[in-house]
Coordinates of C-alpha atoms in Angstrom, one line a residue:
Chain A
X1 CA 83.1 17.1 147.4
X2 CA 84.8 16.3 150.6
X3 CA 86.5 19.7 150.7
X4 CA 83.2 21.5 150.1
X5 CA 81.6 19.7 153.0
X6 CA 84.5 20.6 155.1
X7 CA 84.1 24.2 154.3
X8 CA 80.4 24.3 154.9
X9 CA 81.0 22.6 158.2
X10 CA 83.2 25.3 159.3
X11 CA 81.8 28.7 158.3
X12 CA 84.2 30.7 160.4
X13 CA 87.2 29.3 158.7
X14 CA 85.6 30.1 155.3
X15 CA 85.0 33.7 156.1
X16 CA 88.5 34.0 157.3
X17 CA 89.7 32.7 154.0
X18 CA 87.5 35.1 152.1
X19 CA 89.0 38.2 153.8
X20 CA 92.5 36.8 153.4
X21 CA 92.0 35.4 149.9
X22 CA 94.4 36.2 147.1
X23 CA 91.4 37.9 145.5
X24 CA 90.7 40.3 148.3
X25 CA 94.2 41.0 149.5
X26 CA 95.3 43.3 146.6
X27 CA 92.2 45.5 147.2
X28 CA 93.1 45.8 150.9
X29 CA 96.7 46.8 149.9
X30 CA 95.6 49.5 147.5
X31 CA 92.7 50.7 149.8
X32 CA 94.7 53.6 151.4
X33 CA 95.3 55.1 148.0
X34 CA 91.7 54.8 146.9
X35 CA 90.5 56.4 150.1
X36 CA 93.1 59.2 149.9
X37 CA 92.4 59.7 146.2
X38 CA 88.7 60.1 146.8
X39 CA 88.8 62.4 149.8
X40 CA 91.9 64.5 149.3
X41 CA 92.1 64.6 145.5
X42 CA 89.0 63.8 143.4
X43 CA 86.6 65.6 145.8
X44 CA 88.6 68.8 146.1
X45 CA 89.3 68.8 142.3
X46 CA 85.6 68.6 141.5
X47 CA 85.0 71.2 144.1
X48 CA 87.7 73.5 142.5
X49 CA 85.9 73.1 139.2
X50 CA 82.5 74.1 140.7
X51 CA 84.0 76.9 142.8
X52 CA 85.6 78.4 139.7
X53 CA 82.1 79.3 138.5
X54 CA 81.1 80.8 141.8
X55 CA 81.5 83.8 144.0
X56 CA 82.2 82.4 147.4
X57 CA 81.5 84.8 150.3
X58 CA 81.2 83.8 153.9
X59 CA 77.7 82.3 154.3
X60 CA 76.6 82.8 150.7
X61 CA 77.6 81.3 147.5
X62 CA 76.3 82.4 144.1
X63 CA 76.9 81.2 140.6
X64 CA 78.5 83.8 138.4
X65 CA 79.0 81.9 135.2
X66 CA 82.3 82.6 133.5
X67 CA 83.0 85.8 135.4
X68 CA 86.0 84.4 137.2
X69 CA 87.6 83.2 134.0
X70 CA 86.9 86.6 132.4
X71 CA 88.6 88.2 135.4
X72 CA 91.8 86.4 134.5
X73 CA 92.3 88.8 131.6
X74 CA 94.3 91.2 133.7
X75 CA 97.9 92.4 134.2
X76 CA 98.6 90.5 137.3
X77 CA 97.6 87.1 135.9
X78 CA 99.5 88.0 132.7
X79 CA 102.6 88.7 134.8
X80 CA 102.2 85.4 136.7
X81 CA 101.7 83.4 133.6
X82 CA 104.7 85.0 131.9
X83 CA 107.0 84.6 135.0
X84 CA 106.0 80.9 135.5
X85 CA 106.5 80.1 131.9
X86 CA 109.8 81.9 131.6
X87 CA 111.0 80.2 134.8
X88 CA 109.9 76.8 133.5
X89 CA 111.7 77.2 130.2
X90 CA 114.9 78.4 131.8
X91 CA 114.9 75.6 134.3
X92 CA 114.5 73.1 131.5
X93 CA 117.4 74.6 129.7
X94 CA 119.5 74.6 132.8
X95 CA 118.5 71.5 134.8
X96 CA 118.5 68.9 132.0
X97 CA 121.7 69.2 130.0
X98 CA 124.0 70.3 132.9
X99 CA 123.2 67.5 135.3
X100 CA 123.2 65.0 132.4
X101 CA 126.7 66.0 131.4
X102 CA 127.9 66.0 135.0
X103 CA 126.4 62.6 135.6
X104 CA 128.2 61.2 132.5
X105 CA 131.5 62.6 133.8
X106 CA 130.9 61.3 137.3
X107 CA 130.1 57.9 135.9
X108 CA 133.3 57.7 133.8
X109 CA 135.9 55.2 134.8
X110 CA 138.5 57.9 134.9
X111 CA 136.6 59.7 137.7
X112 CA 138.0 59.1 141.2
X113 CA 136.0 59.7 144.3
X114 CA 132.8 60.0 142.3
X115 CA 130.6 58.9 145.3
X116 CA 132.0 61.7 147.4
X117 CA 131.2 64.3 144.8
X118 CA 127.8 62.8 144.2
X119 CA 126.9 63.2 147.8
X120 CA 128.4 66.7 148.1
X121 CA 126.5 68.0 145.1
X122 CA 123.3 66.6 146.7
X123 CA 123.7 68.5 150.0
X124 CA 122.0 71.7 148.8
X125 CA 118.9 69.7 148.1
X126 CA 118.6 68.9 151.8
X127 CA 118.2 72.5 152.7
X128 CA 114.6 73.8 152.7
X129 CA 113.6 76.4 150.2
X130 CA 113.0 78.7 153.1
X131 CA 116.6 78.4 154.3
X132 CA 117.9 78.6 150.7
X133 CA 115.7 81.6 150.1
X134 CA 117.0 83.4 153.1
X135 CA 120.6 82.8 152.0
X136 CA 120.0 83.8 148.4
X137 CA 118.0 86.8 149.3
X138 CA 121.1 88.0 151.2
X139 CA 123.6 86.9 148.4
X140 CA 121.5 89.0 145.9
X141 CA 121.2 91.9 148.3
X142 CA 121.5 95.4 146.9
X143 CA 124.3 96.5 149.2
X144 CA 127.8 96.9 147.8
X145 CA 129.1 94.3 150.2
X146 CA 126.6 91.7 149.3
X147 CA 128.2 88.7 147.7
X148 CA 126.9 89.0 144.1
X149 CA 127.8 92.6 143.9
X150 CA 131.3 91.9 145.3
X151 CA 131.7 89.5 142.4
X152 CA 130.5 92.1 139.9
X153 CA 133.1 94.5 141.3
X154 CA 135.8 92.1 140.4
X155 CA 134.8 92.5 136.8
X156 CA 134.5 96.2 137.1
X157 CA 130.7 96.2 137.0
X158 CA 128.8 98.4 139.5
X159 CA 126.4 97.2 142.1
X160 CA 123.0 96.0 140.9
X161 CA 119.6 96.0 142.7
X162 CA 119.1 92.4 141.8
X163 CA 115.6 91.9 143.2
X164 CA 114.1 95.0 141.6
X165 CA 114.6 94.1 137.9
X166 CA 112.7 91.5 136.0
X167 CA 115.6 89.8 134.3
X168 CA 118.0 90.0 137.3
X169 CA 115.2 88.7 139.6
X170 CA 114.7 85.8 137.2
X171 CA 118.4 85.2 137.2
X172 CA 118.4 85.0 141.1
X173 CA 115.5 82.5 140.9
X174 CA 117.4 80.4 138.4
X175 CA 120.6 80.4 140.5
X176 CA 118.5 79.3 143.5
X177 CA 116.8 76.6 141.4
X178 CA 120.2 75.4 140.0
X179 CA 121.7 75.3 143.4
X180 CA 119.0 73.1 144.8
X181 CA 118.2 70.9 141.9
X182 CA 121.4 70.1 140.0
X183 CA 122.5 67.5 142.6
X184 CA 119.1 65.8 142.5
X185 CA 118.9 65.5 138.8
X186 CA 122.5 64.2 138.7
X187 CA 121.3 61.3 140.9
X188 CA 118.4 60.5 138.5
X189 CA 120.8 60.4 135.5
X190 CA 123.4 58.5 137.4
X191 CA 120.9 55.8 138.5
X192 CA 120.0 55.4 134.8
X193 CA 123.6 55.4 133.6
X194 CA 124.5 52.6 136.1
X195 CA 121.8 50.4 134.6
X196 CA 123.3 50.6 131.1
X197 CA 125.0 47.2 130.4
X198 CA 128.7 47.5 130.0
X199 CA 128.7 45.0 127.1
X200 CA 127.2 47.7 124.9
X201 CA 130.3 49.9 125.4
X202 CA 132.6 46.9 124.9
X203 CA 130.9 46.1 121.6
X204 CA 131.3 49.7 120.6
X205 CA 135.0 49.5 121.5
X206 CA 135.4 46.5 119.2
X207 CA 133.8 48.5 116.4
X208 CA 136.4 51.2 117.1
X209 CA 133.9 53.9 118.2
X210 CA 135.3 56.9 120.0
X211 CA 134.1 58.4 123.3
X212 CA 131.9 61.0 121.6
X213 CA 130.3 58.5 119.3
X214 CA 129.5 56.3 122.2
X215 CA 127.9 59.2 124.0
X216 CA 125.7 60.1 121.1
X217 CA 124.9 56.6 119.9
X218 CA 124.6 54.7 123.2
X219 CA 124.4 56.8 126.3
X220 CA 122.0 59.6 125.3
X221 CA 119.4 57.2 123.6
X222 CA 119.4 54.9 126.6
X223 CA 118.9 57.9 128.9
X224 CA 115.7 58.7 127.1
X225 CA 113.2 57.3 129.7
X226 CA 114.9 59.0 132.6
X227 CA 115.1 62.2 130.6
X228 CA 111.4 62.1 130.0
X229 CA 110.8 61.7 133.7
X230 CA 113.2 64.5 134.7
X231 CA 111.7 66.8 132.0
X232 CA 108.2 66.1 133.4
X233 CA 109.1 66.8 137.0
X234 CA 110.9 70.0 135.9
X235 CA 107.9 71.3 134.1
X236 CA 105.6 70.6 137.0
X237 CA 108.1 72.0 139.4
X238 CA 108.4 75.1 137.2
X239 CA 104.7 75.8 136.9
X240 CA 104.1 75.0 140.6
X241 CA 107.0 77.3 141.9
X242 CA 106.0 79.5 144.8
X243 CA 108.2 79.3 147.8
X244 CA 111.3 80.4 146.0
X245 CA 109.8 83.7 145.0
X246 CA 108.0 84.1 148.3
X247 CA 111.2 83.8 150.2
X248 CA 113.4 85.9 147.8
X249 CA 110.9 88.8 148.1
X250 CA 110.4 88.1 151.9
X251 CA 106.6 87.4 151.6
X252 CA 105.9 90.9 150.2
X253 CA 104.6 91.6 146.8
X254 CA 107.6 91.9 144.4
X255 CA 108.1 95.3 142.6
X256 CA 106.0 95.4 139.5
X257 CA 105.1 91.7 140.1
X258 CA 108.5 90.6 138.7
X259 CA 108.4 87.6 141.1
X260 CA 104.7 86.8 140.9
X261 CA 104.0 83.2 139.9
X262 CA 100.7 81.4 139.1
X263 CA 100.7 79.6 142.5
X264 CA 101.7 82.9 144.1
X265 CA 98.7 84.4 142.5
X266 CA 96.5 81.6 143.8
X267 CA 97.9 82.2 147.3
X268 CA 97.4 85.9 147.1
X269 CA 93.8 85.8 145.8
X270 CA 92.7 82.8 147.9
X271 CA 94.4 83.3 151.2
X272 CA 95.1 87.0 151.4
X273 CA 92.0 88.4 149.6
X274 CA 89.8 85.4 150.2
X275 CA 88.5 85.3 146.6
X276 CA 88.0 81.6 146.8
X277 CA 86.1 81.4 143.5
X278 CA 88.6 83.4 141.6
X279 CA 91.5 81.5 143.2
X280 CA 89.9 78.3 142.0
X281 CA 89.6 79.6 138.5
X282 CA 93.3 80.3 138.5
X283 CA 93.9 76.8 139.7
X284 CA 91.7 75.2 137.0
X285 CA 93.6 77.3 134.4
X286 CA 96.9 76.1 135.8
X287 CA 95.5 72.5 135.4
X288 CA 94.7 73.3 131.8
X289 CA 98.2 74.6 131.2
X290 CA 100.0 71.7 132.8
X291 CA 97.7 69.2 130.9
X292 CA 98.4 70.9 127.6
X293 CA 102.1 71.1 128.2
X294 CA 102.3 67.5 129.2
X295 CA 100.3 66.4 126.2
X296 CA 102.7 68.3 123.9
X297 CA 105.7 66.9 125.8
X298 CA 104.5 63.3 125.7
X299 CA 103.5 63.5 122.1
X300 CA 106.9 64.9 121.2
X301 CA 108.8 62.2 123.1
X302 CA 106.6 59.4 121.7
X303 CA 105.4 58.3 125.1
X304 CA 102.1 57.2 123.8
X305 CA 103.7 54.7 121.4
X306 CA 105.3 52.9 124.3
X307 CA 103.5 50.2 126.2
X308 CA 104.7 48.5 129.3
Chain B
X1 CA 139.1 50.2 128.5
X2 CA 141.1 47.9 130.8
X3 CA 144.4 49.4 129.7
X4 CA 143.3 52.9 130.4
X5 CA 142.1 51.9 133.9
X6 CA 145.4 51.0 135.3
X7 CA 146.7 54.6 135.0
X8 CA 144.1 55.9 137.5
X9 CA 145.5 59.3 137.8
X10 CA 145.8 60.3 134.2
X11 CA 145.7 63.8 133.1
X12 CA 142.0 63.7 132.3
X13 CA 141.3 62.3 135.8
X14 CA 143.0 65.3 137.2
X15 CA 141.0 67.7 135.1
X16 CA 137.7 65.9 136.2
X17 CA 138.7 66.1 139.8
X18 CA 139.5 69.8 139.4
X19 CA 136.2 70.5 137.8
X20 CA 134.2 68.7 140.5
X21 CA 136.2 70.3 143.3
X22 CA 135.3 73.7 142.0
X23 CA 131.7 72.7 141.6
X24 CA 131.5 71.2 145.1
X25 CA 133.0 74.3 146.5
X26 CA 130.4 76.5 144.7
X27 CA 127.6 74.3 146.0
X28 CA 128.8 74.4 149.6
X29 CA 129.7 78.0 149.5
X30 CA 126.2 79.5 150.3
X31 CA 126.0 77.2 153.3
X32 CA 129.4 78.3 154.4
X33 CA 128.4 81.9 154.0
X34 CA 125.3 81.2 156.0
X35 CA 127.2 79.6 158.8
X36 CA 129.7 82.4 158.9
X37 CA 126.9 85.0 159.1
X38 CA 125.4 83.1 162.0
X39 CA 128.5 83.9 164.0
X40 CA 128.3 87.6 163.4
X41 CA 125.9 90.3 164.7
X42 CA 123.0 91.2 162.4
X43 CA 124.2 94.8 162.2
X44 CA 127.2 93.5 160.2
X45 CA 124.7 91.9 157.8
X46 CA 122.7 95.1 157.4
X47 CA 125.8 97.2 156.8
X48 CA 127.7 94.9 154.4
X49 CA 125.2 92.3 153.2
X50 CA 126.1 88.6 153.2
X51 CA 129.8 88.4 152.9
X52 CA 132.6 86.1 153.8
X53 CA 135.0 88.4 155.6
X54 CA 136.7 86.5 158.4
X55 CA 136.7 89.0 161.3
X56 CA 137.4 87.0 164.5
X57 CA 136.7 90.0 166.7
X58 CA 133.1 90.1 165.5
X59 CA 132.5 86.4 165.7
X60 CA 130.7 84.9 168.6
X61 CA 128.0 82.4 169.5
X62 CA 125.7 85.2 170.6
X63 CA 123.1 84.4 168.0
X64 CA 122.8 80.8 169.1
X65 CA 122.7 81.9 172.7
X66 CA 119.7 84.2 171.9
X67 CA 117.9 81.2 170.4
X68 CA 118.7 78.9 173.3
X69 CA 117.7 81.5 175.9
X70 CA 114.3 81.6 174.1
X71 CA 113.7 85.3 174.5
X72 CA 111.7 87.6 172.3
X73 CA 110.6 86.5 168.9
X74 CA 112.9 83.4 169.1
X75 CA 110.9 82.2 172.1
X76 CA 108.9 79.7 170.0
X77 CA 111.9 78.4 168.1
X78 CA 112.2 75.0 169.9
X79 CA 108.5 74.6 169.9
X80 CA 108.6 74.8 166.1
X81 CA 111.5 72.4 166.1
X82 CA 109.4 70.0 168.2
X83 CA 106.4 70.4 165.9
X84 CA 108.6 69.8 162.8
X85 CA 110.2 66.7 164.3
X86 CA 106.8 65.3 165.3
X87 CA 105.2 66.0 162.0
X88 CA 108.2 64.7 160.0
X89 CA 108.3 61.5 162.1
X90 CA 104.6 60.7 161.8
X91 CA 104.4 61.7 158.2
X92 CA 107.4 59.6 157.2
X93 CA 106.3 56.4 159.1
X94 CA 102.7 56.5 157.9
X95 CA 103.9 57.3 154.3
X96 CA 106.3 54.4 154.3
X97 CA 103.5 52.0 155.6
X98 CA 100.8 53.1 153.1
X99 CA 103.0 53.7 150.0
X100 CA 104.7 50.3 150.4
X101 CA 101.4 48.6 150.8
X102 CA 99.9 50.2 147.7
X103 CA 103.0 49.9 145.7
X104 CA 103.3 46.2 146.6
X105 CA 99.6 45.6 145.8
X106 CA 100.0 47.1 142.4
X107 CA 103.3 45.4 141.6
X108 CA 102.7 41.9 142.9
X109 CA 99.1 41.1 142.2
X110 CA 97.1 40.8 139.0
X111 CA 93.6 41.9 139.8
X112 CA 90.7 43.7 138.1
X113 CA 91.2 47.4 138.1
X114 CA 94.9 47.2 138.6
X115 CA 95.8 49.2 135.5
X116 CA 93.1 51.7 136.2
X117 CA 94.3 52.3 139.8
X118 CA 97.9 52.6 138.6
X119 CA 96.7 55.2 136.0
X120 CA 95.1 57.1 138.8
X121 CA 98.4 57.1 140.7
X122 CA 100.1 58.6 137.6
X123 CA 97.3 61.2 137.2
X124 CA 97.8 62.4 140.8
X125 CA 101.6 62.5 140.1
X126 CA 101.1 64.6 137.1
X127 CA 98.7 67.2 138.5
X128 CA 100.3 69.9 140.7
X129 CA 98.6 69.8 144.1
X130 CA 98.6 73.6 144.2
X131 CA 95.5 73.5 141.9
X132 CA 93.4 72.1 144.7
X133 CA 94.7 74.2 147.5
X134 CA 91.6 76.2 148.1
X135 CA 89.0 73.4 148.1
X136 CA 91.4 71.3 150.2
X137 CA 91.6 74.2 152.6
X138 CA 87.8 74.3 152.8
X139 CA 87.7 70.6 153.4
X140 CA 90.2 70.9 156.3
X141 CA 87.9 73.5 157.8
X142 CA 84.9 71.2 157.6
X143 CA 86.9 68.3 158.9
X144 CA 88.1 70.5 161.8
X145 CA 91.7 69.8 160.9
X146 CA 92.8 73.4 160.6
X147 CA 95.7 74.3 162.8
X148 CA 96.3 70.6 163.7
X149 CA 99.3 68.4 162.8
X150 CA 96.9 65.9 161.2
X151 CA 95.7 68.6 158.9
X152 CA 99.3 69.0 157.7
X153 CA 99.9 65.2 157.5
X154 CA 96.7 63.5 156.2
X155 CA 96.1 65.0 152.8
X156 CA 99.5 64.1 151.4
X157 CA 100.5 61.0 153.4
X158 CA 99.5 58.7 150.6
X159 CA 101.5 60.3 147.9
X160 CA 101.9 59.0 144.4
X161 CA 105.7 59.2 143.9
X162 CA 106.6 56.7 146.7
X163 CA 103.8 54.4 145.5
X164 CA 105.2 54.6 142.0
X165 CA 108.7 53.9 143.4
X166 CA 107.6 50.9 145.6
X167 CA 105.6 49.5 142.7
X168 CA 108.7 49.6 140.5
X169 CA 110.6 47.9 143.2
X170 CA 107.9 45.2 143.9
X171 CA 107.9 44.3 140.2
X172 CA 111.4 42.9 140.7
X173 CA 110.5 40.9 143.8
X174 CA 110.5 37.1 143.5
X175 CA 107.0 35.7 143.1
X176 CA 108.1 32.2 144.2
X177 CA 108.5 33.6 147.8
X178 CA 104.8 34.4 147.8
X179 CA 103.8 30.8 146.9
X180 CA 106.3 29.5 149.4
X181 CA 104.8 31.7 152.1
X182 CA 101.3 30.5 151.2
X183 CA 102.4 26.9 151.4
X184 CA 103.7 27.5 154.9
X185 CA 100.3 28.9 155.9
X186 CA 101.2 32.5 155.9
X187 CA 98.4 34.9 155.3
X188 CA 98.7 37.4 152.4
X189 CA 99.5 40.1 154.9
X190 CA 101.9 37.9 156.7
X191 CA 103.8 37.4 153.5
X192 CA 103.9 41.1 153.0
X193 CA 105.1 42.1 156.5
X194 CA 107.4 39.1 157.2
X195 CA 108.9 38.2 153.8
X196 CA 108.5 41.1 151.4
X197 CA 109.1 44.2 153.6
X198 CA 112.6 43.0 154.6
X199 CA 113.3 42.4 150.9
X200 CA 112.3 45.9 150.1
X201 CA 114.7 47.4 152.6
X202 CA 116.6 49.5 150.0
X203 CA 113.4 51.1 148.8
X204 CA 112.5 51.9 152.4
X205 CA 115.8 53.5 152.9
X206 CA 115.4 55.7 149.8
X207 CA 111.8 56.7 150.6
X208 CA 112.6 57.5 154.2
X209 CA 115.1 60.2 153.2
X210 CA 112.8 61.4 150.4
X211 CA 109.7 61.8 152.5
X212 CA 111.5 63.0 155.6
X213 CA 113.2 65.7 153.4
X214 CA 109.8 66.7 151.9
X215 CA 108.1 66.9 155.2
X216 CA 110.8 68.7 157.1
X217 CA 111.1 71.3 154.3
X218 CA 107.5 71.6 153.4
X219 CA 106.3 75.1 153.3
X220 CA 103.1 76.1 151.4
X221 CA 100.6 73.6 152.9
X222 CA 101.7 74.0 156.5
X223 CA 101.6 77.8 155.9
X224 CA 97.9 77.4 155.0
X225 CA 96.9 74.9 157.6
X226 CA 98.7 76.2 160.7
X227 CA 97.2 79.4 162.0
X228 CA 98.8 80.1 165.4
X229 CA 102.4 80.8 166.2
X230 CA 102.6 77.9 168.7
X231 CA 101.6 75.4 166.0
X232 CA 104.1 76.6 163.3
X233 CA 106.6 74.2 161.8
X234 CA 110.3 75.3 161.5
X235 CA 110.1 76.7 157.9
X236 CA 106.9 78.7 158.7
X237 CA 108.5 80.0 161.8
X238 CA 111.7 81.0 160.1
X239 CA 109.8 82.6 157.3
X240 CA 107.9 84.7 159.8
X241 CA 111.2 86.2 160.9
X242 CA 111.6 87.9 157.5
X243 CA 107.9 88.4 156.8
X244 CA 106.4 91.9 156.7
X245 CA 105.8 91.5 160.4
X246 CA 109.3 91.7 161.5
X247 CA 113.0 91.3 160.7
X248 CA 114.8 89.2 163.3
X249 CA 117.9 88.3 161.4
X250 CA 119.9 87.1 164.4
X251 CA 117.5 84.4 165.2
X252 CA 116.8 83.8 161.5
X253 CA 120.3 83.0 160.5
X254 CA 121.3 80.9 163.5
X255 CA 117.9 79.2 163.3
X256 CA 118.4 78.4 159.7
X257 CA 121.7 76.7 160.4
X258 CA 120.2 74.6 163.2
X259 CA 117.3 73.7 160.9
X260 CA 119.6 72.0 158.4
X261 CA 121.1 69.7 161.0
X262 CA 118.6 66.9 161.5
X263 CA 118.1 66.2 157.8
X264 CA 121.8 66.4 157.1
X265 CA 122.5 63.9 159.8
X266 CA 119.7 61.6 158.5
X267 CA 121.2 61.9 155.0
X268 CA 124.8 61.2 156.1
X269 CA 123.6 58.0 158.0
X270 CA 121.3 56.7 155.3
X271 CA 123.0 57.9 152.2
X272 CA 124.2 54.5 151.2
X273 CA 120.7 53.1 151.3
X274 CA 119.4 56.2 149.6
X275 CA 121.7 55.9 146.6
X276 CA 121.3 52.1 146.4
X277 CA 117.5 52.3 146.6
X278 CA 117.3 55.0 144.0
X279 CA 119.4 52.9 141.6
X280 CA 117.6 49.6 142.2
X281 CA 114.1 51.1 142.2
X282 CA 115.2 53.6 139.6
X283 CA 112.7 54.9 137.2
X284 CA 112.6 52.1 134.6
X285 CA 110.0 53.6 132.3

């Protein structure tokens, strides 16, 4: 009673406590996200959905039903979808097992100077895709003296025009991706490896388990959560890839669209031809693809069964 | 295990070191080749491609001089550098403030809608932003943010990955400190800024590098927002050297080398925090 009288006597203090109460504070803390989500994510996403059914011309907008989606049935989009999917699958095959093995080796007790190597392998990740693209465009140059061709000559193979063939162009993209990402993924796996309790391995030693058994029975199962995370970001990175191919082909259309990706197609249609409606339809299709892929992936890895 | 450890330079250690020396050399090689090319005239590049021939008669600092003298196409180079530095600094600072706030709010408090908001964070994390490029571009036009640094910064300054990271970190913070702070008459925000922010220092270290790296190297969104040459950031400017509009390899190669420097220096200074932060805040599930 007395406290209540105190509070009513001093309304200013009461309102101060309201704004600062434990009840209000969390909402103040998360407010920047809610604002940003509404303005820069939800609103544009809804807009993309609407625009994908429209023909957007300067000054006039008309609904055209499913025309934009029907328009997707063409060779360019087919090439973009094929290239993005192929790139994603190859990066998954390259950027999960290799960094995982390297991280296990770096984490082994027999490995001296592991911190030094960890940092050195990370350095490529610091360079921008633009700089990396410039370098790899030159490395994969068609001249006899270009680096990759010089290496081929060592094996008695003649010079290749790397960026003119579908499979060689994909190879160049993968080398670039590997160069920039292996060091990053090693870090993810290392951070997970370091949180595995040493007692588990000691117990396995007592049971007489060999190094290989320990890897299969302890290390790999305990790396599952981080592996799911790395697989997820690799899939999104794969389907969202644009700058790498933009730089390798110097901002020009690649021959026979061998370097065209889905995002590259959005960029081309939206910002070079100003087909905003059609560009949005490509975006919504990309959304559908990533949702589908993630659903499959999360089901396969049993993510839905887990609850935190 | 202990018995093996004493022979630190066993045969298998030697093999491991050998493997990683080769790997490290391969990883650093493209950067070495780039650096070497920056010391040679562009004609050499056109005649032979990117190579690692050491020909000291050809090597000079001319390419760097042409950038510093600011003539021709390279005239805007340091303007771009300044734009990139400004955008990266503002973006990183604001991003640290907002994502630590949101992550802390989600990690430390139990409140109605908490799980829902966290799910939204995960949704944003899972949907490639490239999907909304076009409507976002239209939004920038109506907000009059096209060709401004705020147009580059604002849409992505509250990004999901750092929020997720700070939340993971905040889950491990001691709740008792909060009550102790309240007893001492600290406001909820005082607790955050005076007690919790210092405790989250490793997370701040990791996110600083991560966000600075992202912003410094960001390409697609600035390419869309920034329309005039004077407003370009470094990656856009460098890319314009190889674009259909012109081939300016002298400035491009030397400019690319200089572009790596700030982020490399930041990494070398903060790498201890970066590694620690990643490990502590690591993705736990």
